[in-house]
Amino acid sequence: MEIRRIHTLHRPAVGPTRSPRLLFVHGGYATAGCWDAYFLPWFSRRGFDCRALDLAGHGASDGRERLDSFGLDDYVEDLTQVAQGLDGPLIVIGHSMGTVVVERFLEQNQVQAAILMAPVPPGGILGATMNIAFSTPAFFSEQTRATRGEYTAQTLRTIRDVYYSPETRTEDLIRFGGLFQAESRRAILDLTLLAMRLGRRRPALPVLVVGGEADAVFQPGLLNFTATRWQAEVAIIPRAGHTLMLDAHWQAAAEKIADWIAQQT
């Protein structure tokens, strides 16, 4: 395993500390900062020690200059490196692409539980990519503009339509812009060919699969495919979009996750 400098955001527990620790893994085109807008402070105020990592080539971690060289297995190494540096019971929480990283991590590592938010379906992203191409053909060019911080009215409208609920405010979309960046082409290829990979043994552990009712990337009906793999509980957040930790309905997702964790501990 290659050792890289992996940047993490740390929000220590406020008040009496609850077990276990929480470790958050961002999705594609994102950075650890996407968790720090709402989730990390919210959970830390409830007594959880929280960390979120920037995967290689993202945020403040090593590798920005060679982002396209990193694949999903490299991201698993990053998660493993950070997780092995933490003591005590641990729950890993991934979003979108980050759920694939978490699932592969679980093939080799034991944790107390896992939470998969807006997970990539076992068949990969090809179907979702084709759906978006037909339903929102301007999306790909507008996403490129957004990752460069170039916002037009159409850019904001398109990003909201695909990634968020209609209730998410325009000023928040602009504020969130700095939390996102380009994604590795190799990682995107890995996600496209996901169905071709033979996974290892999946351990038995509590898993929660969470999705948004208004997710335009991976529709709620796809959640059961991931849940079946893990014999997991499924929670659908009313009216929420794909980017659950930043959506206007983020707190409903956080409360559902906190309630589920309380049932496991």
PDB file of C-alpha atoms in Angstrom:
ATOM      1  CA  MET A   1       0.000   0.000   0.000  1.00  0.00           C
ATOM      2  CA  GLU A   2       1.379   3.371  -1.031  1.00  0.00           C
ATOM      3  CA  ILE A   3       1.497   5.810   1.866  1.00  0.00           C
ATOM      4  CA  ARG A   4       0.247   9.261   0.893  1.00  0.00           C
ATOM      5  CA  ARG A   5      -0.367  12.399   2.899  1.00  0.00           C
ATOM      6  CA  ILE A   6      -4.130  12.228   3.346  1.00  0.00           C
ATOM      7  CA  HIS A   7      -5.751  15.348   4.717  1.00  0.00           C
ATOM      8  CA  THR A   8      -8.581  14.933   7.206  1.00  0.00           C
ATOM      9  CA  LEU A   9     -11.051  17.285   8.840  1.00  0.00           C
ATOM     10  CA  HIS A  10     -11.567  16.564  12.526  1.00  0.00           C
ATOM     11  CA  ARG A  11     -14.516  17.670  14.628  1.00  0.00           C
ATOM     12  CA  PRO A  12     -14.025  16.336  18.181  1.00  0.00           C
ATOM     13  CA  ALA A  13     -17.040  15.404  20.219  1.00  0.00           C
ATOM     14  CA  VAL A  14     -18.652  18.268  22.092  1.00  0.00           C
ATOM     15  CA  GLY A  15     -19.510  17.356  25.670  1.00  0.00           C
ATOM     16  CA  PRO A  16     -19.655  13.714  26.789  1.00  0.00           C
ATOM     17  CA  THR A  17     -18.177  11.522  24.057  1.00  0.00           C
ATOM     18  CA  ARG A  18     -20.331   8.826  22.517  1.00  0.00           C
ATOM     19  CA  SER A  19     -18.981   5.695  20.923  1.00  0.00           C
ATOM     20  CA  PRO A  20     -18.233   4.893  18.124  1.00  0.00           C
ATOM     21  CA  ARG A  21     -16.147   7.330  16.078  1.00  0.00           C
ATOM     22  CA  LEU A  22     -17.532   8.393  12.697  1.00  0.00           C
ATOM     23  CA  LEU A  23     -15.389   8.480   9.535  1.00  0.00           C
ATOM     24  CA  PHE A  24     -16.906  10.088   6.416  1.00  0.00           C
ATOM     25  CA  VAL A  25     -15.883   9.403   2.786  1.00  0.00           C
ATOM     26  CA  HIS A  26     -16.903  11.887   0.089  1.00  0.00           C
ATOM     27  CA  GLY A  27     -18.207  11.047  -3.354  1.00  0.00           C
ATOM     28  CA  GLY A  28     -17.003  11.851  -6.851  1.00  0.00           C
ATOM     29  CA  TYR A  29     -16.142  15.452  -7.716  1.00  0.00           C
ATOM     30  CA  ALA A  30     -16.271  16.331  -3.999  1.00  0.00           C
ATOM     31  CA  THR A  31     -13.894  17.013  -1.102  1.00  0.00           C
ATOM     32  CA  ALA A  32     -14.045  16.396   2.636  1.00  0.00           C
ATOM     33  CA  GLY A  33     -15.464  19.888   3.026  1.00  0.00           C
ATOM     34  CA  CYS A  34     -18.855  18.678   1.794  1.00  0.00           C
ATOM     35  CA  TRP A  35     -19.297  16.971   5.178  1.00  0.00           C
ATOM     36  CA  ASP A  36     -18.179  19.980   7.198  1.00  0.00           C
ATOM     37  CA  ALA A  37     -20.916  22.345   6.020  1.00  0.00           C
ATOM     38  CA  TYR A  38     -23.548  20.563   8.146  1.00  0.00           C
ATOM     39  CA  PHE A  39     -22.865  16.941   9.076  1.00  0.00           C
ATOM     40  CA  LEU A  40     -19.585  17.124  11.019  1.00  0.00           C
ATOM     41  CA  PRO A  41     -20.669  19.985  13.315  1.00  0.00           C
ATOM     42  CA  TRP A  42     -24.121  18.440  13.781  1.00  0.00           C
ATOM     43  CA  PHE A  43     -22.785  15.031  14.802  1.00  0.00           C
ATOM     44  CA  SER A  44     -19.959  16.439  16.929  1.00  0.00           C
ATOM     45  CA  ARG A  45     -22.493  18.473  18.931  1.00  0.00           C
ATOM     46  CA  ARG A  46     -24.230  15.175  19.658  1.00  0.00           C
ATOM     47  CA  GLY A  47     -21.130  13.664  21.180  1.00  0.00           C
ATOM     48  CA  PHE A  48     -19.541  11.905  18.201  1.00  0.00           C
ATOM     49  CA  ASP A  49     -15.879  12.238  17.322  1.00  0.00           C
ATOM     50  CA  CYS A  50     -16.013  12.916  13.558  1.00  0.00           C
ATOM     51  CA  ARG A  51     -13.479  12.853  10.772  1.00  0.00           C
ATOM     52  CA  ALA A  52     -13.734  13.255   6.996  1.00  0.00           C
ATOM     53  CA  LEU A  53     -10.880  12.550   4.600  1.00  0.00           C
ATOM     54  CA  ASP A  54      -9.882  14.043   1.281  1.00  0.00           C
ATOM     55  CA  LEU A  55      -9.232  11.112  -1.035  1.00  0.00           C
ATOM     56  CA  ALA A  56      -5.976  11.186  -3.006  1.00  0.00           C
ATOM     57  CA  GLY A  57      -5.928  14.029  -5.530  1.00  0.00           C
ATOM     58  CA  HIS A  58      -8.794  15.791  -3.764  1.00  0.00           C
ATOM     59  CA  GLY A  59      -8.891  18.802  -1.488  1.00  0.00           C
ATOM     60  CA  ALA A  60      -5.680  19.158   0.505  1.00  0.00           C
ATOM     61  CA  SER A  61      -4.439  15.562   0.088  1.00  0.00           C
ATOM     62  CA  ASP A  62      -1.447  14.540  -1.996  1.00  0.00           C
ATOM     63  CA  GLY A  63      -1.827  13.973  -5.720  1.00  0.00           C
ATOM     64  CA  ARG A  64      -3.737  16.945  -7.144  1.00  0.00           C
ATOM     65  CA  GLU A  65      -1.227  17.125 -10.000  1.00  0.00           C
ATOM     66  CA  ARG A  66      -1.870  13.473 -10.950  1.00  0.00           C
ATOM     67  CA  LEU A  67      -5.543  13.143 -10.114  1.00  0.00           C
ATOM     68  CA  ASP A  68      -6.356  11.018 -13.169  1.00  0.00           C
ATOM     69  CA  SER A  69      -3.893   8.323 -12.079  1.00  0.00           C
ATOM     70  CA  PHE A  70      -5.974   7.351  -9.039  1.00  0.00           C
ATOM     71  CA  GLY A  71      -8.586   4.601  -9.143  1.00  0.00           C
ATOM     72  CA  LEU A  72     -11.053   3.254  -6.636  1.00  0.00           C
ATOM     73  CA  ASP A  73      -8.519   0.851  -5.116  1.00  0.00           C
ATOM     74  CA  ASP A  74      -6.208   3.796  -4.427  1.00  0.00           C
ATOM     75  CA  TYR A  75      -9.061   5.480  -2.604  1.00  0.00           C
ATOM     76  CA  VAL A  76      -9.577   2.310  -0.559  1.00  0.00           C
ATOM     77  CA  GLU A  77      -5.919   2.541   0.479  1.00  0.00           C
ATOM     78  CA  ASP A  78      -6.521   6.116   1.608  1.00  0.00           C
ATOM     79  CA  LEU A  79      -9.497   5.101   3.720  1.00  0.00           C
ATOM     80  CA  THR A  80      -7.581   2.155   5.172  1.00  0.00           C
ATOM     81  CA  GLN A  81      -4.643   4.377   6.081  1.00  0.00           C
ATOM     82  CA  VAL A  82      -6.860   6.821   7.962  1.00  0.00           C
ATOM     83  CA  ALA A  83      -9.024   4.167   9.622  1.00  0.00           C
ATOM     84  CA  GLN A  84      -6.026   2.235  10.916  1.00  0.00           C
ATOM     85  CA  GLY A  85      -4.854   5.371  12.700  1.00  0.00           C
ATOM     86  CA  LEU A  86      -8.041   5.553  14.780  1.00  0.00           C
ATOM     87  CA  ASP A  87      -8.640   3.677  18.020  1.00  0.00           C
ATOM     88  CA  GLY A  88     -11.860   2.136  19.210  1.00  0.00           C
ATOM     89  CA  PRO A  89     -15.168   1.270  17.524  1.00  0.00           C
ATOM     90  CA  LEU A  90     -15.664   2.908  14.128  1.00  0.00           C
ATOM     91  CA  ILE A  91     -18.559   3.532  11.768  1.00  0.00           C
ATOM     92  CA  VAL A  92     -17.656   4.394   8.171  1.00  0.00           C
ATOM     93  CA  ILE A  93     -20.055   6.553   6.152  1.00  0.00           C
ATOM     94  CA  GLY A  94     -19.736   6.962   2.396  1.00  0.00           C
ATOM     95  CA  HIS A  95     -21.648   8.994  -0.168  1.00  0.00           C
ATOM     96  CA  SER A  96     -22.127   8.056  -3.843  1.00  0.00           C
ATOM     97  CA  MET A  97     -18.678   7.072  -5.184  1.00  0.00           C
ATOM     98  CA  GLY A  98     -17.565   6.964  -1.553  1.00  0.00           C
ATOM     99  CA  THR A  99     -19.949   4.051  -0.954  1.00  0.00           C
ATOM    100  CA  VAL A 100     -17.972   1.917  -3.399  1.00  0.00           C
ATOM    101  CA  VAL A 101     -14.786   2.860  -1.550  1.00  0.00           C
ATOM    102  CA  VAL A 102     -16.431   1.885   1.741  1.00  0.00           C
ATOM    103  CA  GLU A 103     -17.730  -1.423   0.350  1.00  0.00           C
ATOM    104  CA  ARG A 104     -14.273  -2.430  -0.904  1.00  0.00           C
ATOM    105  CA  PHE A 105     -12.734  -1.310   2.394  1.00  0.00           C
ATOM    106  CA  LEU A 106     -15.165  -3.600   4.236  1.00  0.00           C
ATOM    107  CA  GLU A 107     -13.942  -6.587   2.224  1.00  0.00           C
ATOM    108  CA  GLN A 108     -10.616  -6.283   4.052  1.00  0.00           C
ATOM    109  CA  ASN A 109     -11.342  -4.451   7.304  1.00  0.00           C
ATOM    110  CA  GLN A 110     -13.663  -4.897  10.263  1.00  0.00           C
ATOM    111  CA  VAL A 111     -15.669  -1.980  11.663  1.00  0.00           C
ATOM    112  CA  GLN A 112     -18.715  -1.737  13.893  1.00  0.00           C
ATOM    113  CA  ALA A 113     -21.135  -0.632  11.164  1.00  0.00           C
ATOM    114  CA  ALA A 114     -21.393   1.162   7.830  1.00  0.00           C
ATOM    115  CA  ILE A 115     -23.743   3.702   6.267  1.00  0.00           C
ATOM    116  CA  LEU A 116     -24.072   3.965   2.471  1.00  0.00           C
ATOM    117  CA  MET A 117     -25.647   7.241   1.326  1.00  0.00           C
ATOM    118  CA  ALA A 118     -26.974   7.503  -2.252  1.00  0.00           C
ATOM    119  CA  PRO A 119     -24.924   4.420  -3.156  1.00  0.00           C
ATOM    120  CA  VAL A 120     -23.639   3.598  -6.615  1.00  0.00           C
ATOM    121  CA  PRO A 121     -25.668   0.550  -7.731  1.00  0.00           C
ATOM    122  CA  PRO A 122     -23.789  -2.770  -8.038  1.00  0.00           C
ATOM    123  CA  GLY A 123     -24.075  -2.463 -11.828  1.00  0.00           C
ATOM    124  CA  GLY A 124     -22.120   0.798 -11.882  1.00  0.00           C
ATOM    125  CA  ILE A 125     -22.865   4.254 -13.231  1.00  0.00           C
ATOM    126  CA  LEU A 126     -23.420   3.551 -16.932  1.00  0.00           C
ATOM    127  CA  GLY A 127     -27.202   3.424 -16.606  1.00  0.00           C
ATOM    128  CA  ALA A 128     -27.325   6.617 -14.568  1.00  0.00           C
ATOM    129  CA  THR A 129     -24.997   8.366 -16.999  1.00  0.00           C
ATOM    130  CA  MET A 130     -27.210   7.425 -19.951  1.00  0.00           C
ATOM    131  CA  ASN A 131     -30.357   8.545 -18.114  1.00  0.00           C
ATOM    132  CA  ILE A 132     -28.848  11.946 -17.369  1.00  0.00           C
ATOM    133  CA  ALA A 133     -27.558  12.258 -20.944  1.00  0.00           C
ATOM    134  CA  PHE A 134     -31.087  11.806 -22.288  1.00  0.00           C
ATOM    135  CA  SER A 135     -32.995  13.749 -19.632  1.00  0.00           C
ATOM    136  CA  THR A 136     -30.534  16.605 -19.021  1.00  0.00           C
ATOM    137  CA  PRO A 137     -28.142  16.767 -21.999  1.00  0.00           C
ATOM    138  CA  ALA A 138     -26.619  20.058 -20.823  1.00  0.00           C
ATOM    139  CA  PHE A 139     -25.535  18.510 -17.535  1.00  0.00           C
ATOM    140  CA  PHE A 140     -22.007  17.438 -18.472  1.00  0.00           C
ATOM    141  CA  SER A 141     -20.904  20.815 -19.806  1.00  0.00           C
ATOM    142  CA  GLU A 142     -22.598  22.629 -16.927  1.00  0.00           C
ATOM    143  CA  GLN A 143     -20.926  20.383 -14.371  1.00  0.00           C
ATOM    144  CA  THR A 144     -17.554  21.230 -15.896  1.00  0.00           C
ATOM    145  CA  ARG A 145     -18.358  24.922 -15.552  1.00  0.00           C
ATOM    146  CA  ALA A 146     -19.439  24.433 -11.940  1.00  0.00           C
ATOM    147  CA  THR A 147     -16.200  22.661 -10.975  1.00  0.00           C
ATOM    148  CA  ARG A 148     -14.358  25.701 -12.356  1.00  0.00           C
ATOM    149  CA  GLY A 149     -16.513  28.049 -10.271  1.00  0.00           C
ATOM    150  CA  GLU A 150     -18.278  29.481 -13.338  1.00  0.00           C
ATOM    151  CA  TYR A 151     -21.956  29.902 -12.473  1.00  0.00           C
ATOM    152  CA  THR A 152     -24.640  30.995 -14.894  1.00  0.00           C
ATOM    153  CA  ALA A 153     -28.361  30.743 -14.257  1.00  0.00           C
ATOM    154  CA  GLN A 154     -28.449  27.600 -16.402  1.00  0.00           C
ATOM    155  CA  THR A 155     -25.494  26.083 -14.534  1.00  0.00           C
ATOM    156  CA  LEU A 156     -27.192  26.561 -11.177  1.00  0.00           C
ATOM    157  CA  ARG A 157     -30.519  25.280 -12.469  1.00  0.00           C
ATOM    158  CA  THR A 158     -28.908  22.173 -13.975  1.00  0.00           C
ATOM    159  CA  ILE A 159     -26.833  21.353 -10.884  1.00  0.00           C
ATOM    160  CA  ARG A 160     -29.913  21.718  -8.681  1.00  0.00           C
ATOM    161  CA  ASP A 161     -32.050  19.558 -10.974  1.00  0.00           C
ATOM    162  CA  VAL A 162     -29.553  16.683 -10.942  1.00  0.00           C
ATOM    163  CA  TYR A 163     -27.951  16.809  -7.507  1.00  0.00           C
ATOM    164  CA  TYR A 164     -30.351  18.572  -5.143  1.00  0.00           C
ATOM    165  CA  SER A 165     -33.985  18.987  -4.221  1.00  0.00           C
ATOM    166  CA  PRO A 166     -35.948  21.956  -5.619  1.00  0.00           C
ATOM    167  CA  GLU A 167     -35.986  23.473  -2.120  1.00  0.00           C
ATOM    168  CA  THR A 168     -32.197  23.931  -2.056  1.00  0.00           C
ATOM    169  CA  ARG A 169     -31.474  27.662  -2.297  1.00  0.00           C
ATOM    170  CA  THR A 170     -29.438  29.227  -5.089  1.00  0.00           C
ATOM    171  CA  GLU A 171     -27.184  31.051  -2.620  1.00  0.00           C
ATOM    172  CA  ASP A 172     -26.384  27.716  -0.993  1.00  0.00           C
ATOM    173  CA  LEU A 173     -25.481  26.153  -4.342  1.00  0.00           C
ATOM    174  CA  ILE A 174     -23.001  28.971  -4.914  1.00  0.00           C
ATOM    175  CA  ARG A 175     -21.633  28.602  -1.375  1.00  0.00           C
ATOM    176  CA  PHE A 176     -21.138  24.876  -1.895  1.00  0.00           C
ATOM    177  CA  GLY A 177     -19.178  25.403  -5.110  1.00  0.00           C
ATOM    178  CA  GLY A 178     -15.796  25.476  -3.381  1.00  0.00           C
ATOM    179  CA  LEU A 179     -16.434  22.030  -1.905  1.00  0.00           C
ATOM    180  CA  PHE A 180     -16.254  20.346  -5.315  1.00  0.00           C
ATOM    181  CA  GLN A 181     -13.593  19.762  -7.971  1.00  0.00           C
ATOM    182  CA  ALA A 182     -12.730  17.619 -10.976  1.00  0.00           C
ATOM    183  CA  GLU A 183     -12.766  13.827 -10.596  1.00  0.00           C
ATOM    184  CA  SER A 184     -10.235  11.219 -11.674  1.00  0.00           C
ATOM    185  CA  ARG A 185     -10.927   9.799 -15.133  1.00  0.00           C
ATOM    186  CA  ARG A 186      -9.592   6.465 -13.971  1.00  0.00           C
ATOM    187  CA  ALA A 187     -12.005   6.412 -11.031  1.00  0.00           C
ATOM    188  CA  ILE A 188     -14.918   7.246 -13.352  1.00  0.00           C
ATOM    189  CA  LEU A 189     -13.888   4.355 -15.609  1.00  0.00           C
ATOM    190  CA  ASP A 190     -13.762   2.056 -12.575  1.00  0.00           C
ATOM    191  CA  LEU A 191     -17.311   3.105 -11.680  1.00  0.00           C
ATOM    192  CA  THR A 192     -18.482   2.529 -15.251  1.00  0.00           C
ATOM    193  CA  LEU A 193     -17.038  -1.006 -15.289  1.00  0.00           C
ATOM    194  CA  LEU A 194     -18.108  -1.810 -11.742  1.00  0.00           C
ATOM    195  CA  ALA A 195     -20.290  -4.760 -12.734  1.00  0.00           C
ATOM    196  CA  MET A 196     -17.239  -6.542 -14.191  1.00  0.00           C
ATOM    197  CA  ARG A 197     -15.395  -6.679 -10.860  1.00  0.00           C
ATOM    198  CA  LEU A 198     -15.620  -9.845  -8.782  1.00  0.00           C
ATOM    199  CA  GLY A 199     -15.945  -8.725  -5.187  1.00  0.00           C
ATOM    200  CA  ARG A 200     -14.457 -10.485  -2.186  1.00  0.00           C
ATOM    201  CA  ARG A 201     -16.368 -11.909   0.747  1.00  0.00           C
ATOM    202  CA  ARG A 202     -18.671  -9.379   2.370  1.00  0.00           C
ATOM    203  CA  PRO A 203     -18.597  -9.488   6.174  1.00  0.00           C
ATOM    204  CA  ALA A 204     -21.739  -9.577   8.278  1.00  0.00           C
ATOM    205  CA  LEU A 205     -22.248  -6.227  10.002  1.00  0.00           C
ATOM    206  CA  PRO A 206     -25.021  -3.664  10.479  1.00  0.00           C
ATOM    207  CA  VAL A 207     -25.426  -1.521   7.348  1.00  0.00           C
ATOM    208  CA  LEU A 208     -27.836   1.328   6.635  1.00  0.00           C
ATOM    209  CA  VAL A 209     -28.575   2.352   3.038  1.00  0.00           C
ATOM    210  CA  VAL A 210     -29.884   5.914   2.744  1.00  0.00           C
ATOM    211  CA  GLY A 211     -31.288   7.596  -0.358  1.00  0.00           C
ATOM    212  CA  GLY A 212     -33.187  10.704  -1.331  1.00  0.00           C
ATOM    213  CA  GLU A 213     -36.737  10.472  -2.602  1.00  0.00           C
ATOM    214  CA  ALA A 214     -35.898  13.047  -5.297  1.00  0.00           C
ATOM    215  CA  ASP A 215     -32.469  11.637  -6.242  1.00  0.00           C
ATOM    216  CA  ALA A 216     -32.123  12.137 -10.007  1.00  0.00           C
ATOM    217  CA  VAL A 217     -28.765  10.317 -10.194  1.00  0.00           C
ATOM    218  CA  PHE A 218     -29.587   7.002  -8.521  1.00  0.00           C
ATOM    219  CA  GLN A 219     -33.345   6.697  -8.153  1.00  0.00           C
ATOM    220  CA  PRO A 220     -34.737   5.281  -4.870  1.00  0.00           C
ATOM    221  CA  GLY A 221     -35.748   2.040  -6.569  1.00  0.00           C
ATOM    222  CA  LEU A 222     -32.068   1.184  -6.998  1.00  0.00           C
ATOM    223  CA  LEU A 223     -31.356   1.244  -3.258  1.00  0.00           C
ATOM    224  CA  ASN A 224     -32.629  -2.287  -2.776  1.00  0.00           C
ATOM    225  CA  PHE A 225     -29.892  -3.720  -4.986  1.00  0.00           C
ATOM    226  CA  THR A 226     -27.239  -2.405  -2.590  1.00  0.00           C
ATOM    227  CA  ALA A 227     -29.307  -3.271   0.477  1.00  0.00           C
ATOM    228  CA  THR A 228     -29.672  -6.875  -0.652  1.00  0.00           C
ATOM    229  CA  ARG A 229     -25.891  -7.251  -0.933  1.00  0.00           C
ATOM    230  CA  TRP A 230     -25.497  -6.294   2.722  1.00  0.00           C
ATOM    231  CA  GLN A 231     -28.827  -7.425   4.185  1.00  0.00           C
ATOM    232  CA  ALA A 232     -29.188  -3.767   5.083  1.00  0.00           C
ATOM    233  CA  GLU A 233     -31.974  -1.534   6.291  1.00  0.00           C
ATOM    234  CA  VAL A 234     -33.159   1.072   3.765  1.00  0.00           C
ATOM    235  CA  ALA A 235     -34.154   4.648   4.603  1.00  0.00           C
ATOM    236  CA  ILE A 236     -35.540   7.081   2.020  1.00  0.00           C
ATOM    237  CA  ILE A 237     -35.425  10.753   2.985  1.00  0.00           C
ATOM    238  CA  PRO A 238     -38.587  12.555   1.796  1.00  0.00           C
ATOM    239  CA  ARG A 239     -38.048  15.200  -0.918  1.00  0.00           C
ATOM    240  CA  ALA A 240     -34.236  14.990  -0.626  1.00  0.00           C
ATOM    241  CA  GLY A 241     -31.927  14.936  -3.643  1.00  0.00           C
ATOM    242  CA  HIS A 242     -28.687  13.070  -4.343  1.00  0.00           C
ATOM    243  CA  THR A 243     -26.297  15.245  -2.332  1.00  0.00           C
ATOM    244  CA  LEU A 244     -27.871  14.320   0.975  1.00  0.00           C
ATOM    245  CA  MET A 245     -25.323  15.998   3.259  1.00  0.00           C
ATOM    246  CA  LEU A 246     -25.848  19.427   1.617  1.00  0.00           C
ATOM    247  CA  ASP A 247     -29.433  19.248   0.400  1.00  0.00           C
ATOM    248  CA  ALA A 248     -32.121  21.457   1.921  1.00  0.00           C
ATOM    249  CA  HIS A 249     -33.312  18.301   3.692  1.00  0.00           C
ATOM    250  CA  TRP A 250     -29.896  17.357   5.101  1.00  0.00           C
ATOM    251  CA  GLN A 251     -31.061  17.424   8.712  1.00  0.00           C
ATOM    252  CA  ALA A 252     -33.699  14.759   8.094  1.00  0.00           C
ATOM    253  CA  ALA A 253     -30.924  12.526   6.740  1.00  0.00           C
ATOM    254  CA  ALA A 254     -28.676  13.294   9.717  1.00  0.00           C
ATOM    255  CA  GLU A 255     -31.446  12.539  12.194  1.00  0.00           C
ATOM    256  CA  LYS A 256     -32.239   9.226  10.521  1.00  0.00           C
ATOM    257  CA  ILE A 257     -28.570   8.240  10.635  1.00  0.00           C
ATOM    258  CA  ALA A 258     -28.212   9.274  14.291  1.00  0.00           C
ATOM    259  CA  ASP A 259     -31.324   7.311  15.252  1.00  0.00           C
ATOM    260  CA  TRP A 260     -30.013   4.233  13.464  1.00  0.00           C
ATOM    261  CA  ILE A 261     -26.596   4.521  15.143  1.00  0.00           C
ATOM    262  CA  ALA A 262     -28.317   4.742  18.528  1.00  0.00           C
ATOM    263  CA  GLN A 263     -30.029   1.433  17.791  1.00  0.00           C
ATOM    264  CA  GLN A 264     -26.671  -0.236  17.052  1.00  0.00           C
ATOM    265  CA  THR A 265     -24.849   0.947  20.196  1.00  0.00           C
TER     266      THR A 265
END
